[in-house]
Every structure is written in C-alpha cells, then in structure tokens.
Amino acid sequence: MVETKKILVCGAGGFIGSHLVRRLKDEGHWVRGVDLKFPEFGAVEADDFLIGDLRDRRTCERAIDGRFDEVYQLAADMGGAGYIFTGEHDADVMSNSATINLNVVDTCHKRNIRRIFYSSSACIYPAYNQIDPDHPNCAEDSAYPAAPDSEYGWEKLFSERLFLAYNRNYAMQNRIARYHNIFGPRGTWTGGREKAPAAICRKVAMAPNHGEIEIWGDGNQTRSFLYVDECVEGTLRLTRSDFEGPVNIGSEEQVTINQLVDLVCDIAGKTLHRNHVPGPQGVRGRNSDNRLIAEKLGWAPSESLRSGLEKTYEWIEEKVNRADPEAAGAASRSSPAEWPKERVA
Ligand code: NAD
C-alpha cells in the first residue's frame, strides 16, 4: 500500500502546479495548494487551497503551518517570450520571484521541513552557449561562468544558489530541476503570458485554412518542448531521489519554431502562410541535455512532441471555438487583413 503523504504545492493555481496536484491526488496523498488564484481551467483538486501572496511572510507561515512530507515550490512571476524577454517586467519578475523563494525556503527551514522541490529553468544557461541553433550547450555544468540572457534567468540562478545554500548550511535536502519549455492542456493560451506551443496552437486554430499567422523572427530559432505529464513525472522522481540536482527536465527532440508551426498545421489539417515579423525571441538555440538525468535517475521523457501537441491543440481549439468571442470572430472573417495582429512567441 502507498503511504499517504501530506504535501504542499506552491503555485498550485498555475499550469504545472495544477497538473502536479492532480497527479498527487491520483496517488492518494493529502494536498494543500497555495496561490494568488485558483486554477484557471478546471476544478480545485487539492484538499485545501489557500489563496494568498507568498511574498508576504505571514502567508507563507499560514501555508507552511506544520509538518509536510513534500513541498513543491513552483510559484513565480513568469510568462512566455512576450512577457520575460521584452525587459518591461524585469523589476517585478526579479523581486516577486526572489521574495517568494526567500520566504518559502526560510519558512520551511524554521518549520524543520527539510526537502523542497524548486523549479528552475533552462533560462539560466549562458547566452554564449546558445548562439548556434543546431548545437546549443545546455549541459548542467555549463551554467557558469553565468550569462543568462534575461533577468528571469538571473533570478532563477540566484534562487538555485539560495536553495543549495540552505542545503549546505542548514542540512536541508532541497531538489532543483531546470525545466525546458513545458506545454500541455490547461496552460495559459492567450493574454500575453502564453508560451510558443500554446500561442502557435491558438493562432493556427484561429486562422482560416490558407490564411496566415505571424511569427517573431525568422522561425529558425530552435527549442525543445516537454509535455506536462512528463514534467510532473520527472519532478516526482527527482524529489523522491537521493540526487540534489540541478538537473534538466526537458525533451531532447529539438525543432525550429518553423517546424513547430508546421507540425501544428499538420495536426489541424491546415495550410498557412508564415508571416515573419520582428519580436522578442530569446536565445538562438536551446535543447535539453538529458545525460545527467539518465545517469542519476535512470529516466528520460519518451513522449513525442507530436503526441503532446495533438492533445494540446485539441484543448486550445476547443477554447478558441467556444470560449473566446474575439477568436471566434476572427476565425469567421474571410480577409487576412481583418485578423487581429497577434503574434507568436
Ligand atoms: P504559471 O505562471 O502557470 O504558475 C505559476 C503560479 O505562481 C501562478 O499560478 C501564479 O499565480 C503563482 N504566483 C505568482 N506569484 C505568486 C505569489 N506572490 N504568491 C502566490 N502565488 C504566486 O507557470 P508554470 O508554467 O506552471 O511554471 C511553474 C514553475 O516552473 C515556475 O516557477 C516557472 O518559472 C517554472 N518553469 C516553467 C517553465 C514552463 O515552460 N512552463 C519552464 C521553466 C521553468
């Protein structure tokens, strides 16, 4: 019989957090979620859900009010390229996320909770190793000398060091993963914080066959994308292992943004023209390097990008067709000149 654990998920109202809560409930655990908001899509599945601001120490103390067997710290001020690479949100991103992390780790330490999972990001990797789109270097030990290309990445690097410092000085056992572009149903798909797979699915779903969609840059920038169920699996395996990390949790199936668009078009059964426009793009190339996770945990994700995109496209297409009046209107317009000028990050 599986032992029932008491588990806290910070950021449980967010995309990965809500999937994590569902998985933990499926495993039979007692789960408390904490977030500024309830999950946007779907019901609250946690046993207890605290609405609160983790920048406030008192909220942290209310959320972490006793023993927890596992704590997952996913709360952060984040978004896709249109949010974190424009520079317009740098001060908020850095101060909000750093304050949350400072509060969570110290409150856990004071409550004698020894292990926190922390979600870092591929955005910590140095820009100088991600110039060649075909051969980016994202091995874990390439993080230093540090040169992330965004303040979001710098904050993640600071917080990695923060959690590791608590391990060294206070005998904590925090675990750190560097997520690489997680996607799937129930993620932000519109509004400016959405990431490339969701934005592309939305644009493709909105466009009439033989229409066009906008893409930031020439579309030859490379990335890999990991389906959210695999992310949750890797997260649980790391948290429950003896390995501290930091370790990549991502897919090694690298594609260009143009290839990603073609894949989504193929799933949708549409032929669309790609209109390349200037916009924030992040680094030129990025791919997960899964050698360390394979060595330490004997695991690597296996689901294909296509299979994850099929599920994601179906979910977003349904949202576009039923929930969003502007999108429904755009889809019904006949002339490309009349479509909303939204962009793909
Ligand atoms: P998300 O934005 O959907 O979830 C983050 C949640 O944190 C949100 O629900 C938000 O309301 C909450 N939050 C923000 N500020 C808060 C505050 N002050 N108090 C309480 N809650 C607050 O993002 P996600 O995609 O689910 O990402 C989860 C974590 O994984 C984040 O730390 C993110 O930086 C990291 N990550 C995600 C990706 C990805 O591709 N999604 C990649 C790398 C790293």
mmCIF file of C-alpha atoms and ligand atoms in Angstrom:
data_model
loop_
_atom_site.group_PDB
_atom_site.id
_atom_site.type_symbol
_atom_site.label_atom_id
_atom_site.label_comp_id
_atom_site.label_asym_id
_atom_site.label_seq_id
_atom_site.Cartn_x
_atom_site.Cartn_y
_atom_site.Cartn_z
ATOM 1 C CA MET A 1 0.000 0.000 0.000
ATOM 2 C CA VAL A 2 1.232 3.517 -0.865
ATOM 3 C CA GLU A 3 1.892 5.723 2.155
ATOM 4 C CA THR A 4 -0.376 8.804 2.284
ATOM 5 C CA LYS A 5 1.766 11.908 2.439
ATOM 6 C CA LYS A 6 0.972 15.464 3.417
ATOM 7 C CA ILE A 7 2.113 17.661 0.539
ATOM 8 C CA LEU A 8 2.241 21.397 -0.175
ATOM 9 C CA VAL A 9 2.224 22.786 -3.723
ATOM 10 C CA CYS A 10 3.141 26.483 -4.009
ATOM 11 C CA GLY A 11 1.851 27.813 -7.324
ATOM 12 C CA ALA A 12 -0.973 25.245 -7.364
ATOM 13 C CA GLY A 13 -3.195 27.625 -9.319
ATOM 14 C CA GLY A 14 -0.723 27.656 -12.204
ATOM 15 C CA PHE A 15 -0.214 25.404 -15.179
ATOM 16 C CA ILE A 16 2.336 22.863 -13.922
ATOM 17 C CA GLY A 17 1.164 23.199 -10.312
ATOM 18 C CA SER A 18 -2.401 22.187 -11.172
ATOM 19 C CA HIS A 19 -1.196 19.143 -13.119
ATOM 20 C CA LEU A 20 1.075 18.225 -10.204
ATOM 21 C CA VAL A 21 -1.824 18.460 -7.746
ATOM 22 C CA ARG A 22 -3.931 16.146 -9.925
ATOM 23 C CA ARG A 23 -1.124 13.588 -10.058
ATOM 24 C CA LEU A 24 -0.560 13.759 -6.288
ATOM 25 C CA LYS A 25 -4.282 13.298 -5.657
ATOM 26 C CA ASP A 26 -4.290 10.335 -8.050
ATOM 27 C CA GLU A 27 -1.521 8.869 -5.902
ATOM 28 C CA GLY A 28 -3.790 9.229 -2.859
ATOM 29 C CA HIS A 29 -1.983 11.987 -0.939
ATOM 30 C CA TRP A 30 -3.389 14.878 1.108
ATOM 31 C CA VAL A 31 -2.528 18.070 -0.773
ATOM 32 C CA ARG A 32 -2.638 21.749 0.145
ATOM 33 C CA GLY A 33 -2.293 24.270 -2.676
ATOM 34 C CA VAL A 34 -1.358 27.917 -2.306
ATOM 35 C CA ASP A 35 -1.501 30.584 -4.988
ATOM 36 C CA LEU A 36 -2.713 34.089 -5.761
ATOM 37 C CA LYS A 37 -5.526 32.477 -7.715
ATOM 38 C CA PHE A 38 -7.477 29.268 -8.152
ATOM 39 C CA PRO A 39 -6.597 27.139 -11.191
ATOM 40 C CA GLU A 40 -7.873 28.962 -14.256
ATOM 41 C CA PHE A 41 -9.010 25.812 -16.040
ATOM 42 C CA GLY A 42 -10.825 23.066 -14.180
ATOM 43 C CA ALA A 43 -11.838 22.484 -10.592
ATOM 44 C CA VAL A 44 -9.700 22.788 -7.474
ATOM 45 C CA GLU A 45 -8.412 19.285 -6.831
ATOM 46 C CA ALA A 46 -6.323 19.994 -3.725
ATOM 47 C CA ASP A 47 -7.842 19.032 -0.354
ATOM 48 C CA ASP A 48 -7.129 22.507 0.931
ATOM 49 C CA PHE A 49 -6.450 25.607 -1.173
ATOM 50 C CA LEU A 50 -5.107 28.798 0.315
ATOM 51 C CA ILE A 51 -5.470 31.993 -1.687
ATOM 52 C CA GLY A 52 -2.573 34.192 -0.664
ATOM 53 C CA ASP A 53 0.549 36.081 -1.666
ATOM 54 C CA LEU A 54 3.765 34.200 -0.913
ATOM 55 C CA ARG A 55 5.704 37.472 -0.996
ATOM 56 C CA ASP A 56 4.060 38.038 2.355
ATOM 57 C CA ARG A 57 5.868 36.129 5.088
ATOM 58 C CA ARG A 58 2.643 35.685 7.059
ATOM 59 C CA THR A 59 1.012 33.937 4.095
ATOM 60 C CA CYS A 60 3.985 31.599 3.965
ATOM 61 C CA GLU A 61 3.622 30.848 7.645
ATOM 62 C CA ARG A 62 -0.086 30.134 7.218
ATOM 63 C CA ALA A 63 0.593 27.826 4.258
ATOM 64 C CA ILE A 64 3.536 26.110 5.950
ATOM 65 C CA ASP A 65 1.941 25.687 9.347
ATOM 66 C CA GLY A 66 3.449 22.374 10.337
ATOM 67 C CA ARG A 67 4.932 19.190 9.020
ATOM 68 C CA PHE A 68 4.818 18.439 5.279
ATOM 69 C CA ASP A 69 6.371 15.353 3.720
ATOM 70 C CA GLU A 70 6.947 17.105 0.425
ATOM 71 C CA VAL A 71 6.928 20.760 -0.618
ATOM 72 C CA TYR A 72 6.916 21.816 -4.273
ATOM 73 C CA GLN A 73 7.849 25.460 -4.902
ATOM 74 C CA LEU A 74 6.555 26.424 -8.352
ATOM 75 C CA ALA A 75 5.156 29.886 -7.622
ATOM 76 C CA ALA A 76 6.842 32.540 -9.753
ATOM 77 C CA ASP A 77 6.140 35.663 -11.757
ATOM 78 C CA MET A 78 6.629 34.275 -15.234
ATOM 79 C CA GLY A 79 5.383 34.052 -18.801
ATOM 80 C CA GLY A 80 6.486 33.410 -22.376
ATOM 81 C CA ALA A 81 8.887 35.471 -24.504
ATOM 82 C CA GLY A 82 6.375 38.305 -24.792
ATOM 83 C CA TYR A 83 6.474 38.675 -21.004
ATOM 84 C CA ILE A 84 10.018 37.857 -19.889
ATOM 85 C CA PHE A 85 12.188 38.898 -22.855
ATOM 86 C CA THR A 86 10.894 42.412 -23.530
ATOM 87 C CA GLY A 87 12.535 43.927 -20.426
ATOM 88 C CA GLU A 88 9.284 45.633 -19.418
ATOM 89 C CA HIS A 89 8.654 43.335 -16.450
ATOM 90 C CA ASP A 90 12.221 42.789 -15.220
ATOM 91 C CA ALA A 91 11.904 44.506 -11.836
ATOM 92 C CA ASP A 92 8.658 42.693 -10.984
ATOM 93 C CA VAL A 93 9.897 39.322 -12.219
ATOM 94 C CA MET A 94 13.088 39.540 -10.174
ATOM 95 C CA SER A 95 11.715 40.978 -6.965
ATOM 96 C CA ASN A 96 8.459 39.000 -6.892
ATOM 97 C CA SER A 97 10.008 35.603 -7.559
ATOM 98 C CA ALA A 98 13.071 36.150 -5.364
ATOM 99 C CA THR A 99 10.865 37.266 -2.457
ATOM 100 C CA ILE A 100 8.665 34.170 -2.802
ATOM 101 C CA ASN A 101 11.717 31.901 -2.801
ATOM 102 C CA LEU A 102 13.353 33.649 0.167
ATOM 103 C CA ASN A 103 10.130 33.317 2.161
ATOM 104 C CA VAL A 104 9.379 29.711 1.230
ATOM 105 C CA VAL A 105 12.828 28.299 1.888
ATOM 106 C CA ASP A 106 13.289 30.110 5.179
ATOM 107 C CA THR A 107 9.801 29.305 6.470
ATOM 108 C CA CYS A 108 10.349 25.625 5.657
ATOM 109 C CA HIS A 109 13.709 25.715 7.410
ATOM 110 C CA LYS A 110 12.151 27.288 10.514
ATOM 111 C CA ARG A 111 9.392 24.639 10.484
ATOM 112 C CA ASN A 112 12.010 21.914 10.224
ATOM 113 C CA ILE A 113 10.862 20.845 6.764
ATOM 114 C CA ARG A 114 13.983 19.548 5.098
ATOM 115 C CA ARG A 115 13.145 18.985 1.465
ATOM 116 C CA ILE A 116 11.696 21.413 -1.070
ATOM 117 C CA PHE A 117 11.493 20.862 -4.802
ATOM 118 C CA TYR A 118 12.390 24.063 -6.678
ATOM 119 C CA SER A 119 11.528 24.675 -10.339
ATOM 120 C CA SER A 120 14.403 26.460 -12.019
ATOM 121 C CA SER A 121 14.613 26.976 -15.755
ATOM 122 C CA ALA A 122 16.677 26.401 -18.893
ATOM 123 C CA CYS A 123 16.770 30.218 -18.999
ATOM 124 C CA ILE A 124 19.713 30.106 -16.563
ATOM 125 C CA TYR A 125 22.059 28.799 -19.280
ATOM 126 C CA PRO A 126 24.599 31.253 -20.698
ATOM 127 C CA ALA A 127 23.625 33.104 -23.854
ATOM 128 C CA TYR A 128 27.118 32.459 -25.293
ATOM 129 C CA ASN A 129 26.413 28.709 -25.444
ATOM 130 C CA GLN A 130 23.121 29.163 -27.302
ATOM 131 C CA ILE A 131 24.164 31.135 -30.361
ATOM 132 C CA ASP A 132 24.382 28.208 -32.806
ATOM 133 C CA PRO A 133 20.781 26.981 -33.266
ATOM 134 C CA ASP A 134 21.945 23.483 -34.215
ATOM 135 C CA HIS A 135 24.453 22.946 -31.385
ATOM 136 C CA PRO A 136 23.352 24.682 -28.174
ATOM 137 C CA ASN A 137 25.093 23.551 -24.989
ATOM 138 C CA CYS A 138 22.707 23.041 -22.062
ATOM 139 C CA ALA A 139 24.698 20.531 -20.035
ATOM 140 C CA GLU A 140 24.133 21.229 -16.350
ATOM 141 C CA ASP A 141 27.804 22.034 -15.713
ATOM 142 C CA SER A 142 27.818 24.685 -18.446
ATOM 143 C CA ALA A 143 25.827 27.126 -16.284
ATOM 144 C CA TYR A 144 28.975 29.011 -15.222
ATOM 145 C CA PRO A 145 30.504 31.498 -15.999
ATOM 146 C CA ALA A 146 26.942 32.728 -15.744
ATOM 147 C CA ALA A 147 25.440 34.818 -18.529
ATOM 148 C CA PRO A 148 21.663 34.236 -18.759
ATOM 149 C CA ASP A 149 20.027 36.359 -21.452
ATOM 150 C CA SER A 150 17.121 37.511 -19.240
ATOM 151 C CA GLU A 151 16.569 38.797 -15.714
ATOM 152 C CA TYR A 152 14.133 35.900 -15.295
ATOM 153 C CA GLY A 153 17.120 33.574 -15.799
ATOM 154 C CA TRP A 154 19.299 35.538 -13.357
ATOM 155 C CA GLU A 155 16.630 35.306 -10.666
ATOM 156 C CA LYS A 156 16.348 31.550 -11.232
ATOM 157 C CA LEU A 157 20.111 31.211 -10.890
ATOM 158 C CA PHE A 158 20.108 33.231 -7.673
ATOM 159 C CA SER A 159 17.316 31.079 -6.268
ATOM 160 C CA GLU A 160 19.045 27.833 -7.235
ATOM 161 C CA ARG A 161 22.001 29.047 -5.189
ATOM 162 C CA LEU A 162 19.695 30.078 -2.356
ATOM 163 C CA PHE A 163 18.145 26.594 -2.082
ATOM 164 C CA LEU A 164 21.587 24.978 -2.326
ATOM 165 C CA ALA A 165 22.976 27.297 0.363
ATOM 166 C CA TYR A 166 20.212 26.129 2.734
ATOM 167 C CA ASN A 167 21.250 22.565 1.917
ATOM 168 C CA ARG A 168 24.849 23.305 2.865
ATOM 169 C CA ASN A 169 24.311 25.476 5.917
ATOM 170 C CA TYR A 170 21.102 24.039 7.379
ATOM 171 C CA ALA A 171 21.282 20.394 6.318
ATOM 172 C CA MET A 172 18.273 20.729 4.049
ATOM 173 C CA GLN A 173 17.829 18.367 1.093
ATOM 174 C CA ASN A 174 16.312 20.674 -1.496
ATOM 175 C CA ARG A 175 15.975 19.398 -5.047
ATOM 176 C CA ILE A 176 16.367 21.546 -8.153
ATOM 177 C CA ALA A 177 15.189 20.934 -11.702
ATOM 178 C CA ARG A 178 15.762 23.146 -14.731
ATOM 179 C CA TYR A 179 12.572 22.872 -16.779
ATOM 180 C CA HIS A 180 12.780 23.286 -20.550
ATOM 181 C CA ASN A 181 9.601 24.694 -22.189
ATOM 182 C CA ILE A 182 6.760 22.732 -20.639
ATOM 183 C CA PHE A 183 3.481 22.632 -22.545
ATOM 184 C CA GLY A 184 0.102 20.926 -22.500
ATOM 185 C CA PRO A 185 -3.613 21.440 -21.894
ATOM 186 C CA ARG A 186 -4.715 23.808 -19.102
ATOM 187 C CA GLY A 187 -1.803 26.188 -19.751
ATOM 188 C CA THR A 188 -2.062 29.912 -20.464
ATOM 189 C CA TRP A 189 -3.049 30.177 -24.134
ATOM 190 C CA THR A 190 -3.835 33.863 -24.590
ATOM 191 C CA GLY A 191 -3.345 37.231 -22.905
ATOM 192 C CA GLY A 192 0.415 37.827 -23.337
ATOM 193 C CA ARG A 193 1.982 35.305 -20.918
ATOM 194 C CA GLU A 194 1.454 32.245 -23.123
ATOM 195 C CA LYS A 195 4.463 30.361 -24.463
ATOM 196 C CA ALA A 196 5.238 29.338 -28.020
ATOM 197 C CA PRO A 197 3.355 25.998 -28.301
ATOM 198 C CA ALA A 198 0.135 27.469 -26.861
ATOM 199 C CA ALA A 199 0.458 30.672 -28.895
ATOM 200 C CA ILE A 200 1.021 28.720 -32.099
ATOM 201 C CA CYS A 201 -1.886 26.357 -31.391
ATOM 202 C CA ARG A 202 -4.133 29.362 -30.774
ATOM 203 C CA LYS A 203 -3.043 31.176 -33.935
ATOM 204 C CA VAL A 204 -3.451 28.077 -36.051
ATOM 205 C CA ALA A 205 -6.859 27.354 -34.548
ATOM 206 C CA MET A 206 -7.949 30.942 -35.221
ATOM 207 C CA ALA A 207 -6.720 31.165 -38.793
ATOM 208 C CA PRO A 208 -8.852 30.055 -41.721
ATOM 209 C CA ASN A 209 -7.293 27.434 -43.976
ATOM 210 C CA HIS A 210 -4.848 29.092 -46.449
ATOM 211 C CA GLY A 211 -4.640 32.150 -44.192
ATOM 212 C CA GLU A 212 -1.507 33.399 -42.396
ATOM 213 C CA ILE A 213 -0.038 33.700 -38.909
ATOM 214 C CA GLU A 214 2.670 35.966 -37.524
ATOM 215 C CA ILE A 215 5.911 34.585 -36.081
ATOM 216 C CA TRP A 216 8.549 36.555 -34.217
ATOM 217 C CA GLY A 217 11.859 36.378 -36.081
ATOM 218 C CA ASP A 218 12.799 34.089 -38.962
ATOM 219 C CA GLY A 219 11.489 30.983 -37.173
ATOM 220 C CA ASN A 220 14.858 29.230 -37.432
ATOM 221 C CA GLN A 221 15.489 29.583 -33.694
ATOM 222 C CA THR A 222 15.462 26.120 -32.095
ATOM 223 C CA ARG A 223 13.831 24.790 -28.922
ATOM 224 C CA SER A 224 12.616 21.565 -27.377
ATOM 225 C CA PHE A 225 9.251 21.185 -25.656
ATOM 226 C CA LEU A 226 8.252 18.788 -22.909
ATOM 227 C CA TYR A 227 4.708 17.551 -22.353
ATOM 228 C CA VAL A 228 3.455 18.449 -18.886
ATOM 229 C CA ASP A 229 2.755 14.854 -17.716
ATOM 230 C CA GLU A 230 6.399 14.004 -18.334
ATOM 231 C CA CYS A 231 7.466 17.121 -16.439
ATOM 232 C CA VAL A 232 5.400 16.019 -13.444
ATOM 233 C CA GLU A 233 6.855 12.510 -13.610
ATOM 234 C CA GLY A 234 10.433 13.848 -13.682
ATOM 235 C CA THR A 235 9.642 16.251 -10.846
ATOM 236 C CA LEU A 236 8.350 13.471 -8.570
ATOM 237 C CA ARG A 237 11.251 11.173 -9.403
ATOM 238 C CA LEU A 238 13.799 13.874 -8.629
ATOM 239 C CA THR A 239 12.110 14.983 -5.407
ATOM 240 C CA ARG A 240 11.967 11.424 -4.101
ATOM 241 C CA SER A 241 15.530 10.573 -5.136
ATOM 242 C CA ASP A 242 18.905 10.998 -3.470
ATOM 243 C CA PHE A 243 20.057 13.389 -6.178
ATOM 244 C CA GLU A 244 20.068 17.084 -5.338
ATOM 245 C CA GLY A 245 20.451 18.476 -8.888
ATOM 246 C CA PRO A 246 20.304 20.933 -10.536
ATOM 247 C CA VAL A 247 19.221 18.701 -13.404
ATOM 248 C CA ASN A 248 17.467 19.327 -16.697
ATOM 249 C CA ILE A 249 13.876 18.154 -17.078
ATOM 250 C CA GLY A 250 13.169 18.584 -20.753
ATOM 251 C CA SER A 251 12.884 16.909 -24.111
ATOM 252 C CA GLU A 252 15.806 16.357 -26.474
ATOM 253 C CA GLU A 253 13.523 16.479 -29.537
ATOM 254 C CA GLN A 254 14.811 19.778 -30.907
ATOM 255 C CA VAL A 255 12.787 21.639 -33.547
ATOM 256 C CA THR A 256 12.851 25.068 -35.144
ATOM 257 C CA ILE A 257 9.891 27.320 -34.460
ATOM 258 C CA ASN A 258 9.008 26.926 -38.156
ATOM 259 C CA GLN A 259 8.926 23.148 -37.716
ATOM 260 C CA LEU A 260 6.734 23.570 -34.644
ATOM 261 C CA VAL A 261 4.311 25.669 -36.693
ATOM 262 C CA ASP A 262 4.302 23.071 -39.499
ATOM 263 C CA LEU A 263 3.595 20.301 -37.003
ATOM 264 C CA VAL A 264 0.627 22.164 -35.526
ATOM 265 C CA CYS A 265 -0.678 22.984 -39.027
ATOM 266 C CA ASP A 266 -0.440 19.308 -39.906
ATOM 267 C CA ILE A 267 -2.362 18.321 -36.766
ATOM 268 C CA ALA A 268 -5.004 20.956 -37.574
ATOM 269 C CA GLY A 269 -5.190 19.908 -41.229
ATOM 270 C CA LYS A 270 -4.483 23.484 -42.356
ATOM 271 C CA THR A 271 -2.077 25.099 -44.822
ATOM 272 C CA LEU A 272 -0.981 28.501 -43.519
ATOM 273 C CA HIS A 273 1.468 31.168 -44.649
ATOM 274 C CA ARG A 274 4.077 32.160 -42.041
ATOM 275 C CA ASN A 275 4.446 35.927 -41.783
ATOM 276 C CA HIS A 276 7.783 36.666 -40.051
ATOM 277 C CA VAL A 277 7.772 39.895 -38.041
ATOM 278 C CA PRO A 278 10.234 41.435 -35.562
ATOM 279 C CA GLY A 279 9.718 40.451 -31.906
ATOM 280 C CA PRO A 280 11.458 39.083 -28.813
ATOM 281 C CA GLN A 281 12.910 35.646 -29.492
ATOM 282 C CA GLY A 282 15.232 34.710 -26.625
ATOM 283 C CA VAL A 283 18.349 32.738 -27.435
ATOM 284 C CA ARG A 284 19.002 31.407 -30.936
ATOM 285 C CA GLY A 285 19.134 27.739 -29.980
ATOM 286 C CA ARG A 286 18.194 25.677 -26.940
ATOM 287 C CA ASN A 287 17.756 21.981 -26.303
ATOM 288 C CA SER A 288 17.650 19.845 -23.185
ATOM 289 C CA ASP A 289 20.678 17.686 -22.445
ATOM 290 C CA ASN A 290 19.377 14.585 -20.703
ATOM 291 C CA ARG A 291 22.599 12.717 -19.984
ATOM 292 C CA LEU A 292 22.710 13.674 -16.315
ATOM 293 C CA ILE A 293 19.096 12.778 -15.518
ATOM 294 C CA ALA A 294 19.528 9.443 -17.305
ATOM 295 C CA GLU A 295 22.665 8.751 -15.283
ATOM 296 C CA LYS A 296 21.313 9.856 -11.885
ATOM 297 C CA LEU A 297 17.652 8.827 -12.098
ATOM 298 C CA GLY A 298 17.720 6.221 -14.866
ATOM 299 C CA TRP A 299 14.881 8.089 -16.539
ATOM 300 C CA ALA A 300 14.232 10.309 -19.524
ATOM 301 C CA PRO A 301 10.999 11.509 -21.077
ATOM 302 C CA SER A 302 9.791 9.487 -24.035
ATOM 303 C CA GLU A 303 6.568 11.032 -25.359
ATOM 304 C CA SER A 304 6.922 12.568 -28.821
ATOM 305 C CA LEU A 305 6.340 16.266 -29.417
ATOM 306 C CA ARG A 306 3.603 15.405 -31.877
ATOM 307 C CA SER A 307 1.622 13.338 -29.411
ATOM 308 C CA GLY A 308 1.734 16.106 -26.778
ATOM 309 C CA LEU A 309 0.808 18.741 -29.363
ATOM 310 C CA GLU A 310 -2.189 16.730 -30.533
ATOM 311 C CA LYS A 311 -3.659 16.836 -27.019
ATOM 312 C CA THR A 312 -2.752 20.500 -26.566
ATOM 313 C CA TYR A 313 -4.145 21.584 -29.930
ATOM 314 C CA GLU A 314 -7.424 19.824 -29.279
ATOM 315 C CA TRP A 315 -7.773 21.609 -25.930
ATOM 316 C CA ILE A 316 -6.907 25.068 -27.329
ATOM 317 C CA GLU A 317 -9.028 24.641 -30.456
ATOM 318 C CA GLU A 318 -11.989 23.930 -28.227
ATOM 319 C CA LYS A 319 -11.252 27.097 -26.204
ATOM 320 C CA VAL A 320 -10.908 29.183 -29.384
ATOM 321 C CA ASN A 321 -14.131 27.888 -30.876
ATOM 322 C CA ARG A 322 -16.274 28.047 -27.764
ATOM 323 C CA ALA A 323 -14.858 30.426 -25.191
ATOM 324 C CA ASP A 324 -13.289 33.394 -26.895
ATOM 325 C CA PRO A 325 -15.623 35.671 -28.868
ATOM 326 C CA GLU A 326 -12.770 37.622 -30.488
ATOM 327 C CA ALA A 327 -11.159 34.420 -31.688
ATOM 328 C CA ALA A 328 -14.454 33.058 -32.943
ATOM 329 C CA GLY A 329 -14.997 36.325 -34.792
ATOM 330 C CA ALA A 330 -11.522 36.235 -36.308
ATOM 331 C CA ALA A 331 -11.955 32.660 -37.426
ATOM 332 C CA SER A 332 -15.070 33.625 -39.293
ATOM 333 C CA ARG A 333 -13.538 36.608 -41.127
ATOM 334 C CA SER A 334 -12.666 35.970 -44.718
ATOM 335 C CA SER A 335 -9.913 38.509 -45.357
ATOM 336 C CA PRO A 336 -6.480 38.055 -43.718
ATOM 337 C CA ALA A 337 -6.199 41.851 -43.454
ATOM 338 C CA GLU A 338 -9.017 41.835 -40.904
ATOM 339 C CA TRP A 339 -7.486 39.329 -38.498
ATOM 340 C CA PRO A 340 -6.186 40.533 -35.116
ATOM 341 C CA LYS A 341 -2.447 41.209 -35.267
ATOM 342 C CA GLU A 342 -1.417 38.803 -32.551
ATOM 343 C CA ARG A 343 1.968 37.239 -32.500
ATOM 344 C CA VAL A 344 3.674 34.005 -31.797
ATOM 345 C CA ALA A 345 6.381 33.906 -29.104
HETATM 346 P P1 NAD B 1 2.374 29.566 -14.029
HETATM 347 O O1 NAD B 1 2.547 31.032 -14.207
HETATM 348 O O2 NAD B 1 1.204 28.912 -14.681
HETATM 349 O O3 NAD B 1 2.341 29.199 -12.480
HETATM 350 C C1 NAD B 1 2.974 29.981 -11.503
HETATM 351 C C2 NAD B 1 1.949 30.274 -10.424
HETATM 352 O O4 NAD B 1 2.586 31.041 -9.405
HETATM 353 C C3 NAD B 1 0.759 31.098 -10.937
HETATM 354 O O5 NAD B 1 -0.450 30.397 -10.731
HETATM 355 C C4 NAD B 1 0.819 32.362 -10.118
HETATM 356 O O6 NAD B 1 -0.440 32.896 -9.768
HETATM 357 C C5 NAD B 1 1.591 31.896 -8.895
HETATM 358 N N1 NAD B 1 2.189 33.038 -8.196
HETATM 359 C C6 NAD B 1 2.875 34.063 -8.757
HETATM 360 N N2 NAD B 1 3.196 34.953 -7.810
HETATM 361 C C7 NAD B 1 2.698 34.472 -6.630
HETATM 362 C C8 NAD B 1 2.700 34.970 -5.306
HETATM 363 N N3 NAD B 1 3.290 36.136 -4.991
HETATM 364 N N4 NAD B 1 2.099 34.227 -4.343
HETATM 365 C C9 NAD B 1 1.490 33.043 -4.653
HETATM 366 N N5 NAD B 1 1.450 32.542 -5.899
HETATM 367 C C10 NAD B 1 2.053 33.255 -6.886
HETATM 368 O O7 NAD B 1 3.747 28.904 -14.501
HETATM 369 P P2 NAD B 1 4.087 27.390 -14.799
HETATM 370 O O8 NAD B 1 4.318 27.263 -16.253
HETATM 371 O O9 NAD B 1 3.146 26.474 -14.131
HETATM 372 O O10 NAD B 1 5.521 27.303 -14.090
HETATM 373 C C11 NAD B 1 5.703 26.785 -12.781
HETATM 374 C C12 NAD B 1 7.158 26.985 -12.368
HETATM 375 O O11 NAD B 1 8.018 26.335 -13.313
HETATM 376 C C13 NAD B 1 7.593 28.445 -12.331
HETATM 377 O O12 NAD B 1 8.493 28.618 -11.272
HETATM 378 C C14 NAD B 1 8.314 28.632 -13.634
HETATM 379 O O13 NAD B 1 9.266 29.679 -13.579
HETATM 380 C C15 NAD B 1 8.973 27.271 -13.801
HETATM 381 N N6 NAD B 1 9.271 26.978 -15.213
HETATM 382 C C16 NAD B 1 8.258 26.785 -16.086
HETATM 383 C C17 NAD B 1 8.558 26.523 -17.423
HETATM 384 C C18 NAD B 1 7.472 26.301 -18.439
HETATM 385 O O14 NAD B 1 7.797 26.039 -19.603
HETATM 386 N N7 NAD B 1 6.194 26.378 -18.085
HETATM 387 C C19 NAD B 1 9.890 26.460 -17.842
HETATM 388 C C20 NAD B 1 10.902 26.674 -16.905
HETATM 389 C C21 NAD B 1 10.581 26.919 -15.588
#
